[in-house]
Short mmCIF file of C-alpha atoms in Angstrom, two decimals:
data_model
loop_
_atom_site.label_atom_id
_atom_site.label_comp_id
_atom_site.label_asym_id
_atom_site.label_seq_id
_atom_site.Cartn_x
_atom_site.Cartn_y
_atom_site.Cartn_z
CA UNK A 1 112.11 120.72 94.48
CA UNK A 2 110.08 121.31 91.56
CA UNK A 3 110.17 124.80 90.47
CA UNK A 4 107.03 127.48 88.85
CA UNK A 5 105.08 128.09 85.79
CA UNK A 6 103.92 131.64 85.69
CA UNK A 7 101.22 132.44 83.08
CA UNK A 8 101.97 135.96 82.21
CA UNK A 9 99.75 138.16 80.30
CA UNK A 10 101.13 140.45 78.43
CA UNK A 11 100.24 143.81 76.62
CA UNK A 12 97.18 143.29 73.94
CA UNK A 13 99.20 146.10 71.19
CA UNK A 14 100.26 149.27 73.55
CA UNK A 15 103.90 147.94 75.19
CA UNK A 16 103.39 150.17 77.81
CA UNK A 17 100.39 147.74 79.08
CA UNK A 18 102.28 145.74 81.07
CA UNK A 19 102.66 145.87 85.05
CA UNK A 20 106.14 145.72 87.05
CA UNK A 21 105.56 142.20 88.65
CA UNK A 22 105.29 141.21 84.86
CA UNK A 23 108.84 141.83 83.92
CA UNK A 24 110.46 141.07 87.56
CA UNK A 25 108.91 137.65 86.42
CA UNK A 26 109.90 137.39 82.76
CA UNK A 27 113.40 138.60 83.93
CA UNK A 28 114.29 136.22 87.13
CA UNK A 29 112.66 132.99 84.92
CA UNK A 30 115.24 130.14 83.70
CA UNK A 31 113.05 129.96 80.27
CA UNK A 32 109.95 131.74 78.34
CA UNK A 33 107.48 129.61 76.31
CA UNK A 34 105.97 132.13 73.87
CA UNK A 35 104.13 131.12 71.55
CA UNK A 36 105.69 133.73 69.05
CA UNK A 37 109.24 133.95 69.71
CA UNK A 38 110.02 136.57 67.46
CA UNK A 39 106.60 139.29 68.53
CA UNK A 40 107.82 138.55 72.51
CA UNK A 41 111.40 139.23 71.09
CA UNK A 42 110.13 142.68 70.55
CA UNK A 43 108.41 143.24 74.16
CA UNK A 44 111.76 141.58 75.61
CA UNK A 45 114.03 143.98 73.80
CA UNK A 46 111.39 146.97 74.66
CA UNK A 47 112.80 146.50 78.27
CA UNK A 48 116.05 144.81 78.01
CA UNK A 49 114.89 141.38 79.23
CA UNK A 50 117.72 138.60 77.64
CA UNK A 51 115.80 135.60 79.26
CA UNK A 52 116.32 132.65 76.87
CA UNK A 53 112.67 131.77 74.34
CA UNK A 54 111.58 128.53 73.15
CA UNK A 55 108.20 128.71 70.89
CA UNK A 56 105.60 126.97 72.19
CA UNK A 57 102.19 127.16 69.78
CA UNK A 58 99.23 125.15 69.02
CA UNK A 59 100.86 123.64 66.98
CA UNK A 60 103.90 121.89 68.67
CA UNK A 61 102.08 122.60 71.96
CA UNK A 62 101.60 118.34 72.75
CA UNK A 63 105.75 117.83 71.94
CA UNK A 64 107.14 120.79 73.27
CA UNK A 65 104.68 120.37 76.75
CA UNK A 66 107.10 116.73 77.60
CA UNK A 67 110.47 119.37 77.51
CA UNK A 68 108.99 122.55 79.72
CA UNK A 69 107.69 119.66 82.17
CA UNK A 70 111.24 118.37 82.29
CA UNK A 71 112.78 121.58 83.15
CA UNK A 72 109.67 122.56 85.82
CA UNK A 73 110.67 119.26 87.23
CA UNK A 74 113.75 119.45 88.22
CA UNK A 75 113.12 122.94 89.66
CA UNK A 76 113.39 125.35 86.89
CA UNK A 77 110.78 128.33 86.70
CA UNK A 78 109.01 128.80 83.28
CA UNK A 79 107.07 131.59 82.01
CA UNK A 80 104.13 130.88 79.36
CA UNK A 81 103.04 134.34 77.12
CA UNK A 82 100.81 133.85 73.95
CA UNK A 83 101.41 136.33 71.76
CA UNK A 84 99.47 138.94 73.26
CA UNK A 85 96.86 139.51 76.26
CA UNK A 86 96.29 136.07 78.95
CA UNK A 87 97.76 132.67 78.10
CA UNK A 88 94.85 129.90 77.52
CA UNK A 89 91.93 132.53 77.10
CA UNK A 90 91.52 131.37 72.85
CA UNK A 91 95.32 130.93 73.19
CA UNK A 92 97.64 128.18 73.49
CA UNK A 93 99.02 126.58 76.90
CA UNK A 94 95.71 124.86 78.81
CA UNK A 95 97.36 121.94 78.29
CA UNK A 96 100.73 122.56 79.91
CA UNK A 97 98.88 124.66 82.90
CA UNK A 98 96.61 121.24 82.96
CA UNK A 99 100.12 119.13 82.76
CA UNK A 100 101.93 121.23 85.79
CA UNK A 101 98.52 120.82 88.19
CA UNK A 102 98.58 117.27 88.00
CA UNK A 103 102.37 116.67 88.60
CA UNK A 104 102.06 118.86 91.41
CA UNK A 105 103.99 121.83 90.24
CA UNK A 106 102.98 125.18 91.36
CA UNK A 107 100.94 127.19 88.82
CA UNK A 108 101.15 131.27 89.61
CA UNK A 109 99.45 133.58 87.22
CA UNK A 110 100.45 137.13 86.80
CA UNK A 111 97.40 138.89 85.81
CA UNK A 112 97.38 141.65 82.88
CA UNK A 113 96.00 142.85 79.41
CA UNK A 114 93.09 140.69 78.19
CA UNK A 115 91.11 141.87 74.73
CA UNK A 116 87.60 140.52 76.17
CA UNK A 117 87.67 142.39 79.13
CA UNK A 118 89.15 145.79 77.80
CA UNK A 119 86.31 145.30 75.04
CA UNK A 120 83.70 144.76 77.33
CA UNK A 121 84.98 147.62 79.78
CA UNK A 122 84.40 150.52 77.06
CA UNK A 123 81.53 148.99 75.29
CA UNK A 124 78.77 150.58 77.74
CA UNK A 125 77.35 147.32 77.61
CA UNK A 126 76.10 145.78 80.56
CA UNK A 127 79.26 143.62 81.92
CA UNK A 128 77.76 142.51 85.38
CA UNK A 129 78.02 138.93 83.63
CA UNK A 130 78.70 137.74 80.54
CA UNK A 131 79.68 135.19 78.59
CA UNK A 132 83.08 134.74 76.58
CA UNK A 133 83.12 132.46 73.42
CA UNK A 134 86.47 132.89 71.99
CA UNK A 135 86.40 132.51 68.18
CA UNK A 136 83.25 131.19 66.19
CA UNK A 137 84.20 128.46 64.22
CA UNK A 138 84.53 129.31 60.34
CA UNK A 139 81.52 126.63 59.06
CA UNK A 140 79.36 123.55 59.19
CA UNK A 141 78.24 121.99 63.07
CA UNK A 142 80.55 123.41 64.93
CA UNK A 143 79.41 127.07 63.52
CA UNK A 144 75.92 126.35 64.44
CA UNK A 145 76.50 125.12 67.67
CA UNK A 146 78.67 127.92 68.32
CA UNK A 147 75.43 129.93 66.93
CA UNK A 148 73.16 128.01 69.19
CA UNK A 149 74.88 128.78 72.30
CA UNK A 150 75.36 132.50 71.59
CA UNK A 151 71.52 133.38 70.89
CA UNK A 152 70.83 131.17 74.46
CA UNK A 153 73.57 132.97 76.12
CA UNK A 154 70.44 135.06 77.85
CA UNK A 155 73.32 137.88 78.90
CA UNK A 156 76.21 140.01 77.24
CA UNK A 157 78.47 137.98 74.96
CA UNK A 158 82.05 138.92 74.28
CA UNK A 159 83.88 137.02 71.21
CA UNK A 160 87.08 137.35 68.80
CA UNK A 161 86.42 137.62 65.04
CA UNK A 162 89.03 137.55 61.97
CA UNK A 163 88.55 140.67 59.72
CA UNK A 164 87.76 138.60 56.55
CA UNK A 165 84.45 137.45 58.62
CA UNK A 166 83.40 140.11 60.88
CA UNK A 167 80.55 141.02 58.34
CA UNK A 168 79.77 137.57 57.75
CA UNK A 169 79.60 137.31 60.81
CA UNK A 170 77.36 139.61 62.66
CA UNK A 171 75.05 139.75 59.76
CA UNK A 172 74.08 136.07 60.66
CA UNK A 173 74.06 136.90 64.55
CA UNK A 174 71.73 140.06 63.48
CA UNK A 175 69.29 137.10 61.46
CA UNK A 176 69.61 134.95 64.06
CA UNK A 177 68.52 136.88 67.49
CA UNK A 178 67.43 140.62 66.05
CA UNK A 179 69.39 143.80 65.22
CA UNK A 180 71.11 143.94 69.02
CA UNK A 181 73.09 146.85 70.25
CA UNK A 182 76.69 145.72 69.86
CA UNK A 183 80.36 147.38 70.25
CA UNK A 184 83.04 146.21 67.95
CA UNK A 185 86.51 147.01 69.10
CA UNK A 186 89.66 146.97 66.23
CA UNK A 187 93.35 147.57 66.95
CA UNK A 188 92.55 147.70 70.83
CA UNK A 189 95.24 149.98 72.55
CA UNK A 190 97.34 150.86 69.51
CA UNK A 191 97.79 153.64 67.52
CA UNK A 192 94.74 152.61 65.24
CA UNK A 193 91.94 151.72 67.91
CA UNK A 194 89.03 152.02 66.93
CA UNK A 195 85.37 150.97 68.63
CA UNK A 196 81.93 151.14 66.15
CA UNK A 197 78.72 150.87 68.80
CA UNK A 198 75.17 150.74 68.13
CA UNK A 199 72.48 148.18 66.60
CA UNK A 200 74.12 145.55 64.99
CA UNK A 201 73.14 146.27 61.46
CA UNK A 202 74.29 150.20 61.52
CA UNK A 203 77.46 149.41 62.77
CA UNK A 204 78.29 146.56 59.66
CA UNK A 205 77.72 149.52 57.62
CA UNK A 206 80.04 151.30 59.57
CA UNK A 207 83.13 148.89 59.58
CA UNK A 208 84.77 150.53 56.53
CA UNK A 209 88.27 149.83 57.67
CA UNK A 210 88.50 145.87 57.86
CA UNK A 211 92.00 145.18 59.13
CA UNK A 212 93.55 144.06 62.24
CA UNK A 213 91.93 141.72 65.00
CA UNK A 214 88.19 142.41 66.21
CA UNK A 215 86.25 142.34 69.70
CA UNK A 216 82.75 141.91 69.90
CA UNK A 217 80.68 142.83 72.78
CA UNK A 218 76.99 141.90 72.07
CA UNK A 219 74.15 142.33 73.88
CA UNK A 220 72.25 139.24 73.72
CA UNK A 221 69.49 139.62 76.77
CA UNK A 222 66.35 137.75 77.50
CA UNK A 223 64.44 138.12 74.40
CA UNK A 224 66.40 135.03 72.27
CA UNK A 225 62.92 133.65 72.06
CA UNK A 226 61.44 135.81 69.96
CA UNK A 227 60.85 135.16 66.05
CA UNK A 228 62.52 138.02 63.90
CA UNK A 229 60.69 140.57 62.55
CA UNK A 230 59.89 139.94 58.86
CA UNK A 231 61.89 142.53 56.81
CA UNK A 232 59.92 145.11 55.05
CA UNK A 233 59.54 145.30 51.30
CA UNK A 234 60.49 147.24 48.93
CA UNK A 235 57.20 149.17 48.57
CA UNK A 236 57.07 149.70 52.19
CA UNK A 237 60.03 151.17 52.64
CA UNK A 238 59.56 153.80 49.62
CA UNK A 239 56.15 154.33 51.05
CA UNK A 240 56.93 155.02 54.03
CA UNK A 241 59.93 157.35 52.50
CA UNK A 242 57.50 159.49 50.70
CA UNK A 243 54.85 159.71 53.68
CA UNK A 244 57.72 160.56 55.99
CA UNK A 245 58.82 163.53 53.89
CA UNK A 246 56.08 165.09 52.95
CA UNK A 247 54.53 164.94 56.80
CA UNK A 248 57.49 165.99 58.74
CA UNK A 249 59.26 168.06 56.16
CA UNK A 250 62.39 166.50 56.94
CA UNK A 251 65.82 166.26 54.90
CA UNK A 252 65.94 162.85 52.75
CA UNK A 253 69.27 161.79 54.79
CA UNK A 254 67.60 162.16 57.87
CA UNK A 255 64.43 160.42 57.10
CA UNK A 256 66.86 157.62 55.60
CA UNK A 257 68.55 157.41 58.64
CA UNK A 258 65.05 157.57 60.90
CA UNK A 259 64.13 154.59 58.55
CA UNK A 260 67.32 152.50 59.21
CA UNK A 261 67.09 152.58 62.59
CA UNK A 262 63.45 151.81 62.87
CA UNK A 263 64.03 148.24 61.09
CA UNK A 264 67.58 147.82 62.17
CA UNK A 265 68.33 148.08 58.12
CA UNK A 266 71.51 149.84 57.16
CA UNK A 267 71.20 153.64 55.69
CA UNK A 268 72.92 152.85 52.82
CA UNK A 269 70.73 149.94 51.60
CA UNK A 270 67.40 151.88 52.72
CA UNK A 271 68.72 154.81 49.80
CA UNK A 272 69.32 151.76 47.71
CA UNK A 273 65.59 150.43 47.75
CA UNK A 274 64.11 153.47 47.02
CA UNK A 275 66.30 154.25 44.66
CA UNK A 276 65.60 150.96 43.07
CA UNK A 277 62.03 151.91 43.84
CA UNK A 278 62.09 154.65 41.56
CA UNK A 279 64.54 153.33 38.50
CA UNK A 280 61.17 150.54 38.20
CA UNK A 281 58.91 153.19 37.86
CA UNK A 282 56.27 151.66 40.54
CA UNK A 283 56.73 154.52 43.26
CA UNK A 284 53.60 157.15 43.63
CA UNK A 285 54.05 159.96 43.99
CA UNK A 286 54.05 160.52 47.51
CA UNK A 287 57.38 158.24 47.65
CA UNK A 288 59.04 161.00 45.05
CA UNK A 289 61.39 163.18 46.37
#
């Protein structure tokens, strides 16, 4: 009799994220696939669990799926953990869970930790549905699909980003369908979380601290259609600067920051132009401070 594959999820960074039936599992299986023996080593050794590893990545994933068949098949059971949160969601192991189905071996998940959904659960974005698109790719066609089907995605859109392109990143989403609202998550459930939420544009000013792996919950809604709003000038924005403080009185930080989020423009690069504004010597002097 053929035995089980059980596709444990396991904790996204906090150890203590990870439910009872979990380790009964990862304790009573023959073998665990991880596809980072030495980071499950550590989860294993959190709670005493000596059940023999084998790595099993995206990169050996097609020659190691012929020996974890062989063992499934003549009744062994098998656990398959990525390195953290649900096997096969932007992780390895589809193929082996695709593998099992069609020999007819029994495929049990054991639900847990995913990034997307812990994202999406503190974002205070709407979650009723939404659409999950894993990792953008890094250039050319396959980054402009991936484009394509986010600004069509008509509902909230929940994605993985690398820190070296988070910028990059929602700078071209913010071009692409407007200055959204949008939460970014960093670090989720360790000591370091962090979340940055608001317009799209505010909040790349805000990411100061780019380390660690990134959630994005964005907003897309029914508006995709829409041209984007033609970025004001220069002049405009000093203009409007100098008619802003003179009518309401207000501080120049807050007016800045009134500014920013009126055209979904950072703070920091509204002080910029008028400061630029005023080293060229064109501003009146309404637009003087």
């Amino acid at each position: 009799m053929p035995g089980t594959l059980f596709v444990v999820a396991t904790p996204i960074g906090n150890l203590e994220d990870i439910t009872a039936r979990a380790l009964r599992v990862l304790r009573q299986v023959a073998l665990i696939a991880a596809e980072d023996t030495r980071r499950t080593g550590h989860l294993l050794a959190r709670y005493a669990i000596t059940t023999p590893t084998t790595s099993f990545h995206e990169h050996n994933e097609a020659a190691k799926i012929r020996s974890v068949m062989a063992r499934l098949e003549r009744g062994d059971e098998v656990a398959l953990v990525s390195d953290a949160g649900t096997p096969t969601i932007s992780d390895p192991g589809q193929r082996l869970v695709r593998a099992a189905i069609d020999a007819g071996i029994r495929v049990e998940p054991i639900p847990g930790a995913s990034a997307a959904v812990t994202a999406l659960a503190a974002s205070g974005i709407a979650g009723q549905s939404f659409t999950f698109l894993g990792f953008p790719p890094s250039k050319g066609k396959d980054r402009e699909a991936w484009m394509t089907e986010l600004r069509n995605a008509g509902r909230t859109v929940v994605f993985y980003e690398a820190p070296h392109r988070i910028k990059e990143t929602l700078s071209q989403i913010a071009r692409l369908v407007g200055n959204r609202q949008v939460a970014v998550g960093r670090e989720l459930t360790k000591t370091h979380e962090e979340f940055v939420r608001g317009p799209i544009n505010t909040v790349i000013d805000e990411l100061h601290n780019i380390l660690g792996e990134f959630t994005v919950v964005i907003d897309i809604g029914q508006t995709t259609d829409i041209e984007p709003v033609e970025p004001p000038t220069d002049s405009e924005i000093a203009d409007l600067f100098g008619q802003m403080t003179i009518v309401s009185g207000l501080p120049r930080r807050r007016v800045i920051n009134q500014i920013a989020k009126r055209y979904g423009i950072p703070p920091n690069q509204i002080y910029d132009t008028i400061e630029r504004v005023k080293r060229l010597g064109v501003t009146t002097e309404k637009t003087r401070p």
